[in-house]
Structures are given as structure tokens and as C-alpha cells.
Amino acid sequence: MLEVKRALEKFARNVVKFSRSNLTRKDKNAFGDLYNSLGYDLRVHKNSFSLTFEMEEYGAYQDKGVIGANPSKVSKNAKIRGQQATKKDTNFRFGSRKHAGTWDKFIKSLKKWVALKRVRLRDKKGRFTKGNYTTIAHVIAKNIYNRGIKPSLFFTKPFEASFKHLPDELVEAYGLTIENILTK
């Protein structure tokens, strides 16, 4: 069982290390909350083991993406970066209603991000216009809500790559598959 523990420790450390690296490289590490929350819990028993990866709840949305509520309502001035999430990518979707507690938390975090990045509103001629960080956060939130969130796969790709390096004997002995691990 010692070899199993060593192999799983190495696997989990690599997944966390490369997931953190992806967050930084993909510029999704503004405040470090998600980065710092990444971790794992490995428990090895006599004939079994449990391995749990941990992260902030929104990490799953960043990884798998979120389908927008109504892409036709996205502001014409909004910058679109690449393909958005589809039904085959994710089970997450913005609903038809904005839940008050969740929406307020979302606005608060966006306001913090907008202030950090010093985002400003511009008019049609490109000049800065009036609008505080709260206003800007609401505009961005509305566009994210309608458009959705593009999958970043910051966690999925390192997980799958590290899984390939697990010893074959370990994978066969415990009947491990990526699908079984990710669903549990």
C-alpha cells in the first residue's frame, strides 16, 4: 500500500501544481483565492483509498464553463473571446432568474476585479465616460450572465495528463477510469 500512496501523492501534487500554473498562465488568478484553495485529501486504508480534490466552488465553473442564459442579449460592444460553453462541454448554465444572494456576491467579486484591473467605461468615440466600479461591474455581470463562461479546462487538462502517468498496475487493480473518478 505504500507504493499506492506514493503514486497517488505524486498524481495529486502534479494535478494541483499544473492547475495552479494554468490559472496563472491563463490570467485567471487575479486575487489568488482559487489558486490558494486548490488542494487534495488522500486517505489510504487497508484495501482502499480515497482521493478528493478541493477548490473554491466557482473553480468548477471556470474549468468546465457555463452556458449563457441568452446570448442574443449580449452588448454589441462586448469583446468576445473564442468559443463559449456548449451542452457537450458542461452541465452548468445560467438560469432564467438571478438569485439575490448569489447575484450580489457575483457583483461584489466583479466590482473588486474591475477596481483591480482599473476598467473604465468609454463612449462611442473612445473617450472615458462617467460610471463607477459598481456600474461597470453590473454591465460586465449582465454580459457574462447572458453570454456564459468559456471553459478554461485549467483543472481537467492537468488531471487527465497526470492520470496517464499513474502506474498501470494501480489503474487496473482499482478499476480506475477518468469518468469514474470525476463523477465521484
PDB file of C-alpha atoms in Angstrom:
ATOM      1  CA  MET A   1       0.000   0.000   0.000  1.00  0.00           C
ATOM      2  CA  LEU A   2       2.998   2.301   0.436  1.00  0.00           C
ATOM      3  CA  GLU A   3       3.615   2.304  -3.333  1.00  0.00           C
ATOM      4  CA  VAL A   4      -0.057   3.137  -3.911  1.00  0.00           C
ATOM      5  CA  LYS A   5       0.171   6.068  -1.520  1.00  0.00           C
ATOM      6  CA  ARG A   6       3.350   7.372  -3.178  1.00  0.00           C
ATOM      7  CA  ALA A   7       1.860   7.118  -6.673  1.00  0.00           C
ATOM      8  CA  LEU A   8      -1.355   8.859  -5.614  1.00  0.00           C
ATOM      9  CA  GLU A   9       0.540  11.594  -3.742  1.00  0.00           C
ATOM     10  CA  LYS A  10       2.618  12.299  -6.843  1.00  0.00           C
ATOM     11  CA  PHE A  11      -0.510  12.275  -9.009  1.00  0.00           C
ATOM     12  CA  ALA A  12      -2.398  14.691  -6.719  1.00  0.00           C
ATOM     13  CA  ARG A  13       0.590  17.047  -6.300  1.00  0.00           C
ATOM     14  CA  ASN A  14       1.048  17.220 -10.084  1.00  0.00           C
ATOM     15  CA  VAL A  15      -2.632  17.937 -10.698  1.00  0.00           C
ATOM     16  CA  VAL A  16      -2.620  20.787  -8.156  1.00  0.00           C
ATOM     17  CA  LYS A  17       0.739  22.161  -9.356  1.00  0.00           C
ATOM     18  CA  PHE A  18      -0.219  22.249 -13.038  1.00  0.00           C
ATOM     19  CA  SER A  19      -3.745  23.507 -12.311  1.00  0.00           C
ATOM     20  CA  ARG A  20      -2.249  26.440 -10.412  1.00  0.00           C
ATOM     21  CA  SER A  21       0.176  27.033 -13.265  1.00  0.00           C
ATOM     22  CA  ASN A  22      -2.734  27.100 -15.737  1.00  0.00           C
ATOM     23  CA  LEU A  23      -4.640  29.616 -13.622  1.00  0.00           C
ATOM     24  CA  THR A  24      -1.665  31.956 -13.668  1.00  0.00           C
ATOM     25  CA  ARG A  25      -0.866  31.410 -17.341  1.00  0.00           C
ATOM     26  CA  LYS A  26      -4.498  31.942 -18.415  1.00  0.00           C
ATOM     27  CA  ASP A  27      -4.752  35.118 -16.300  1.00  0.00           C
ATOM     28  CA  LYS A  28      -7.438  33.666 -14.019  1.00  0.00           C
ATOM     29  CA  ASN A  29      -5.545  34.349 -10.809  1.00  0.00           C
ATOM     30  CA  ALA A  30      -6.472  37.962 -10.029  1.00  0.00           C
ATOM     31  CA  PHE A  31      -6.791  37.603  -6.255  1.00  0.00           C
ATOM     32  CA  GLY A  32      -5.357  34.132  -5.688  1.00  0.00           C
ATOM     33  CA  ASP A  33      -8.492  32.779  -3.972  1.00  0.00           C
ATOM     34  CA  LEU A  34      -8.994  29.898  -6.401  1.00  0.00           C
ATOM     35  CA  TYR A  35      -5.244  29.314  -6.691  1.00  0.00           C
ATOM     36  CA  ASN A  36      -4.851  29.077  -2.910  1.00  0.00           C
ATOM     37  CA  SER A  37      -7.935  26.899  -2.468  1.00  0.00           C
ATOM     38  CA  LEU A  38      -6.602  24.144  -4.742  1.00  0.00           C
ATOM     39  CA  GLY A  39      -5.633  21.099  -2.752  1.00  0.00           C
ATOM     40  CA  TYR A  40      -6.340  17.440  -2.150  1.00  0.00           C
ATOM     41  CA  ASP A  41      -7.148  14.995   0.615  1.00  0.00           C
ATOM     42  CA  LEU A  42      -5.668  11.500   0.277  1.00  0.00           C
ATOM     43  CA  ARG A  43      -6.663   8.717   2.649  1.00  0.00           C
ATOM     44  CA  VAL A  44      -5.247   5.241   2.208  1.00  0.00           C
ATOM     45  CA  HIS A  45      -6.913   2.377   4.054  1.00  0.00           C
ATOM     46  CA  LYS A  46      -6.088  -1.315   4.225  1.00  0.00           C
ATOM     47  CA  ASN A  47      -7.719  -2.295   0.921  1.00  0.00           C
ATOM     48  CA  SER A  48      -8.932   1.007  -0.438  1.00  0.00           C
ATOM     49  CA  PHE A  49      -8.178   4.687  -0.782  1.00  0.00           C
ATOM     50  CA  SER A  50      -9.993   7.958  -1.220  1.00  0.00           C
ATOM     51  CA  LEU A  51      -8.646  10.980  -3.039  1.00  0.00           C
ATOM     52  CA  THR A  52     -10.582  14.238  -3.064  1.00  0.00           C
ATOM     53  CA  PHE A  53      -9.546  17.384  -4.882  1.00  0.00           C
ATOM     54  CA  GLU A  54     -10.643  20.635  -3.276  1.00  0.00           C
ATOM     55  CA  MET A  55     -11.177  24.131  -4.664  1.00  0.00           C
ATOM     56  CA  GLU A  56     -13.491  27.117  -4.396  1.00  0.00           C
ATOM     57  CA  GLU A  57     -16.956  26.349  -5.790  1.00  0.00           C
ATOM     58  CA  TYR A  58     -16.559  28.728  -8.715  1.00  0.00           C
ATOM     59  CA  GLY A  59     -13.494  26.770  -9.814  1.00  0.00           C
ATOM     60  CA  ALA A  60     -15.769  24.179 -11.401  1.00  0.00           C
ATOM     61  CA  TYR A  61     -17.472  26.930 -13.422  1.00  0.00           C
ATOM     62  CA  GLN A  62     -14.114  28.316 -14.550  1.00  0.00           C
ATOM     63  CA  ASP A  63     -12.922  24.838 -15.521  1.00  0.00           C
ATOM     64  CA  LYS A  64     -15.977  23.481 -17.349  1.00  0.00           C
ATOM     65  CA  GLY A  65     -17.582  26.782 -18.397  1.00  0.00           C
ATOM     66  CA  VAL A  66     -21.184  27.937 -18.061  1.00  0.00           C
ATOM     67  CA  ILE A  67     -23.815  28.201 -20.773  1.00  0.00           C
ATOM     68  CA  GLY A  68     -25.252  31.723 -21.008  1.00  0.00           C
ATOM     69  CA  ALA A  69     -28.905  32.497 -20.325  1.00  0.00           C
ATOM     70  CA  ASN A  70     -29.475  34.443 -23.548  1.00  0.00           C
ATOM     71  CA  PRO A  71     -26.520  35.138 -25.866  1.00  0.00           C
ATOM     72  CA  SER A  72     -28.680  37.381 -28.099  1.00  0.00           C
ATOM     73  CA  LYS A  73     -28.807  39.971 -25.292  1.00  0.00           C
ATOM     74  CA  VAL A  74     -25.030  40.424 -25.087  1.00  0.00           C
ATOM     75  CA  SER A  75     -23.965  44.034 -25.553  1.00  0.00           C
ATOM     76  CA  LYS A  76     -22.827  44.821 -29.086  1.00  0.00           C
ATOM     77  CA  ASN A  77     -19.709  46.462 -27.630  1.00  0.00           C
ATOM     78  CA  ALA A  78     -18.704  43.443 -25.523  1.00  0.00           C
ATOM     79  CA  LYS A  79     -15.447  41.806 -26.505  1.00  0.00           C
ATOM     80  CA  ILE A  80     -15.952  38.168 -27.452  1.00  0.00           C
ATOM     81  CA  ARG A  81     -13.003  35.880 -26.862  1.00  0.00           C
ATOM     82  CA  GLY A  82     -13.253  32.491 -28.503  1.00  0.00           C
ATOM     83  CA  GLN A  83     -15.887  29.786 -28.341  1.00  0.00           C
ATOM     84  CA  GLN A  84     -18.362  29.775 -25.453  1.00  0.00           C
ATOM     85  CA  ALA A  85     -19.516  26.747 -23.458  1.00  0.00           C
ATOM     86  CA  THR A  86     -21.881  24.288 -25.119  1.00  0.00           C
ATOM     87  CA  LYS A  87     -24.079  21.471 -23.823  1.00  0.00           C
ATOM     88  CA  LYS A  88     -21.380  18.923 -24.627  1.00  0.00           C
ATOM     89  CA  ASP A  89     -18.815  20.871 -22.565  1.00  0.00           C
ATOM     90  CA  THR A  90     -20.712  21.423 -19.338  1.00  0.00           C
ATOM     91  CA  ASN A  91     -23.803  20.822 -17.246  1.00  0.00           C
ATOM     92  CA  PHE A  92     -23.612  24.343 -15.823  1.00  0.00           C
ATOM     93  CA  ARG A  93     -25.889  27.072 -17.149  1.00  0.00           C
ATOM     94  CA  PHE A  94     -27.120  30.426 -16.037  1.00  0.00           C
ATOM     95  CA  GLY A  95     -30.804  30.154 -15.268  1.00  0.00           C
ATOM     96  CA  SER A  96     -33.692  32.405 -16.148  1.00  0.00           C
ATOM     97  CA  ARG A  97     -33.537  34.109 -12.730  1.00  0.00           C
ATOM     98  CA  LYS A  98     -30.746  35.823 -10.870  1.00  0.00           C
ATOM     99  CA  HIS A  99     -30.821  34.634  -7.262  1.00  0.00           C
ATOM    100  CA  ALA A 100     -30.376  37.627  -4.967  1.00  0.00           C
ATOM    101  CA  GLY A 101     -27.649  36.278  -2.661  1.00  0.00           C
ATOM    102  CA  THR A 102     -25.626  34.699  -5.442  1.00  0.00           C
ATOM    103  CA  TRP A 103     -26.040  37.694  -7.759  1.00  0.00           C
ATOM    104  CA  ASP A 104     -24.943  40.140  -5.043  1.00  0.00           C
ATOM    105  CA  LYS A 105     -21.875  38.018  -4.322  1.00  0.00           C
ATOM    106  CA  PHE A 106     -21.103  37.877  -8.048  1.00  0.00           C
ATOM    107  CA  ILE A 107     -21.414  41.681  -8.383  1.00  0.00           C
ATOM    108  CA  LYS A 108     -19.227  42.219  -5.316  1.00  0.00           C
ATOM    109  CA  SER A 109     -16.450  39.994  -6.689  1.00  0.00           C
ATOM    110  CA  LEU A 110     -16.676  41.633 -10.123  1.00  0.00           C
ATOM    111  CA  LYS A 111     -16.512  45.088  -8.552  1.00  0.00           C
ATOM    112  CA  LYS A 112     -13.322  44.053  -6.786  1.00  0.00           C
ATOM    113  CA  TRP A 113     -11.892  42.706 -10.073  1.00  0.00           C
ATOM    114  CA  VAL A 114     -12.914  45.845 -12.015  1.00  0.00           C
ATOM    115  CA  ALA A 115     -11.156  48.035  -9.436  1.00  0.00           C
ATOM    116  CA  LEU A 116      -8.020  45.880  -9.566  1.00  0.00           C
ATOM    117  CA  LYS A 117      -7.905  45.983 -13.376  1.00  0.00           C
ATOM    118  CA  ARG A 118      -8.948  49.666 -13.422  1.00  0.00           C
ATOM    119  CA  VAL A 119     -11.640  49.090 -16.031  1.00  0.00           C
ATOM    120  CA  ARG A 120     -13.344  52.267 -17.263  1.00  0.00           C
ATOM    121  CA  LEU A 121     -16.350  52.953 -19.473  1.00  0.00           C
ATOM    122  CA  ARG A 122     -15.845  54.655 -22.845  1.00  0.00           C
ATOM    123  CA  ASP A 123     -18.222  56.411 -25.190  1.00  0.00           C
ATOM    124  CA  LYS A 124     -18.540  55.715 -28.925  1.00  0.00           C
ATOM    125  CA  LYS A 125     -15.579  57.985 -29.652  1.00  0.00           C
ATOM    126  CA  GLY A 126     -13.362  56.101 -27.208  1.00  0.00           C
ATOM    127  CA  ARG A 127     -13.359  58.796 -24.510  1.00  0.00           C
ATOM    128  CA  PHE A 128     -13.766  57.865 -20.856  1.00  0.00           C
ATOM    129  CA  THR A 129     -17.299  58.443 -19.524  1.00  0.00           C
ATOM    130  CA  LYS A 130     -18.974  58.592 -16.150  1.00  0.00           C
ATOM    131  CA  GLY A 131     -19.510  55.326 -14.350  1.00  0.00           C
ATOM    132  CA  ASN A 132     -18.240  53.973 -11.076  1.00  0.00           C
ATOM    133  CA  TYR A 133     -16.951  50.458 -10.436  1.00  0.00           C
ATOM    134  CA  THR A 134     -20.389  49.265  -9.317  1.00  0.00           C
ATOM    135  CA  THR A 135     -21.936  50.366 -12.617  1.00  0.00           C
ATOM    136  CA  ILE A 136     -19.154  48.714 -14.593  1.00  0.00           C
ATOM    137  CA  ALA A 137     -19.489  45.508 -12.544  1.00  0.00           C
ATOM    138  CA  HIS A 138     -23.221  45.377 -13.330  1.00  0.00           C
ATOM    139  CA  VAL A 139     -22.585  45.852 -17.070  1.00  0.00           C
ATOM    140  CA  ILE A 140     -19.953  43.094 -17.116  1.00  0.00           C
ATOM    141  CA  ALA A 141     -22.081  40.782 -14.947  1.00  0.00           C
ATOM    142  CA  LYS A 142     -25.047  41.167 -17.278  1.00  0.00           C
ATOM    143  CA  ASN A 143     -22.879  40.260 -20.278  1.00  0.00           C
ATOM    144  CA  ILE A 144     -21.348  37.246 -18.502  1.00  0.00           C
ATOM    145  CA  TYR A 145     -24.821  36.110 -17.418  1.00  0.00           C
ATOM    146  CA  ASN A 146     -26.146  36.295 -20.977  1.00  0.00           C
ATOM    147  CA  ARG A 147     -23.041  35.043 -22.823  1.00  0.00           C
ATOM    148  CA  GLY A 148     -21.792  32.458 -20.341  1.00  0.00           C
ATOM    149  CA  ILE A 149     -18.268  31.495 -19.372  1.00  0.00           C
ATOM    150  CA  LYS A 150     -15.819  29.870 -21.759  1.00  0.00           C
ATOM    151  CA  PRO A 151     -14.345  26.571 -20.459  1.00  0.00           C
ATOM    152  CA  SER A 152     -10.722  27.040 -19.395  1.00  0.00           C
ATOM    153  CA  LEU A 153     -10.009  23.384 -18.501  1.00  0.00           C
ATOM    154  CA  PHE A 154      -7.383  24.663 -16.041  1.00  0.00           C
ATOM    155  CA  PHE A 155      -8.026  21.583 -13.855  1.00  0.00           C
ATOM    156  CA  THR A 156      -9.296  18.994 -16.346  1.00  0.00           C
ATOM    157  CA  LYS A 157      -6.227  19.005 -18.611  1.00  0.00           C
ATOM    158  CA  PRO A 158      -3.654  18.522 -15.804  1.00  0.00           C
ATOM    159  CA  PHE A 159      -5.883  15.853 -14.259  1.00  0.00           C
ATOM    160  CA  GLU A 160      -6.119  13.866 -17.486  1.00  0.00           C
ATOM    161  CA  ALA A 161      -2.403  14.289 -18.265  1.00  0.00           C
ATOM    162  CA  SER A 162      -1.349  13.192 -14.765  1.00  0.00           C
ATOM    163  CA  PHE A 163      -3.798  10.281 -14.837  1.00  0.00           C
ATOM    164  CA  LYS A 164      -1.962   8.867 -17.865  1.00  0.00           C
ATOM    165  CA  HIS A 165       1.210   8.630 -15.754  1.00  0.00           C
ATOM    166  CA  LEU A 166      -0.327   6.559 -12.968  1.00  0.00           C
ATOM    167  CA  PRO A 167       1.178   3.064 -12.877  1.00  0.00           C
ATOM    168  CA  ASP A 168      -0.867   0.608 -14.975  1.00  0.00           C
ATOM    169  CA  GLU A 169      -0.981  -1.873 -12.090  1.00  0.00           C
ATOM    170  CA  LEU A 170      -2.657   0.739  -9.874  1.00  0.00           C
ATOM    171  CA  VAL A 171      -5.217   1.661 -12.515  1.00  0.00           C
ATOM    172  CA  GLU A 172      -6.066  -1.989 -13.202  1.00  0.00           C
ATOM    173  CA  ALA A 173      -6.094  -3.109  -9.547  1.00  0.00           C
ATOM    174  CA  TYR A 174      -8.632  -0.465  -8.560  1.00  0.00           C
ATOM    175  CA  GLY A 175     -10.507  -0.303 -11.868  1.00  0.00           C
ATOM    176  CA  LEU A 176      -9.786   3.385 -12.204  1.00  0.00           C
ATOM    177  CA  THR A 177     -11.168   5.359 -15.107  1.00  0.00           C
ATOM    178  CA  ILE A 178     -11.288   9.128 -15.523  1.00  0.00           C
ATOM    179  CA  GLU A 179     -15.074   9.001 -15.793  1.00  0.00           C
ATOM    180  CA  ASN A 180     -15.457   7.077 -12.510  1.00  0.00           C
ATOM    181  CA  ILE A 181     -13.079   9.349 -10.634  1.00  0.00           C
ATOM    182  CA  LEU A 182     -14.606  12.599 -11.872  1.00  0.00           C
ATOM    183  CA  THR A 183     -18.170  11.533 -11.066  1.00  0.00           C
ATOM    184  CA  LYS A 184     -17.307  10.501  -7.541  1.00  0.00           C
TER     185      LYS A 184
END
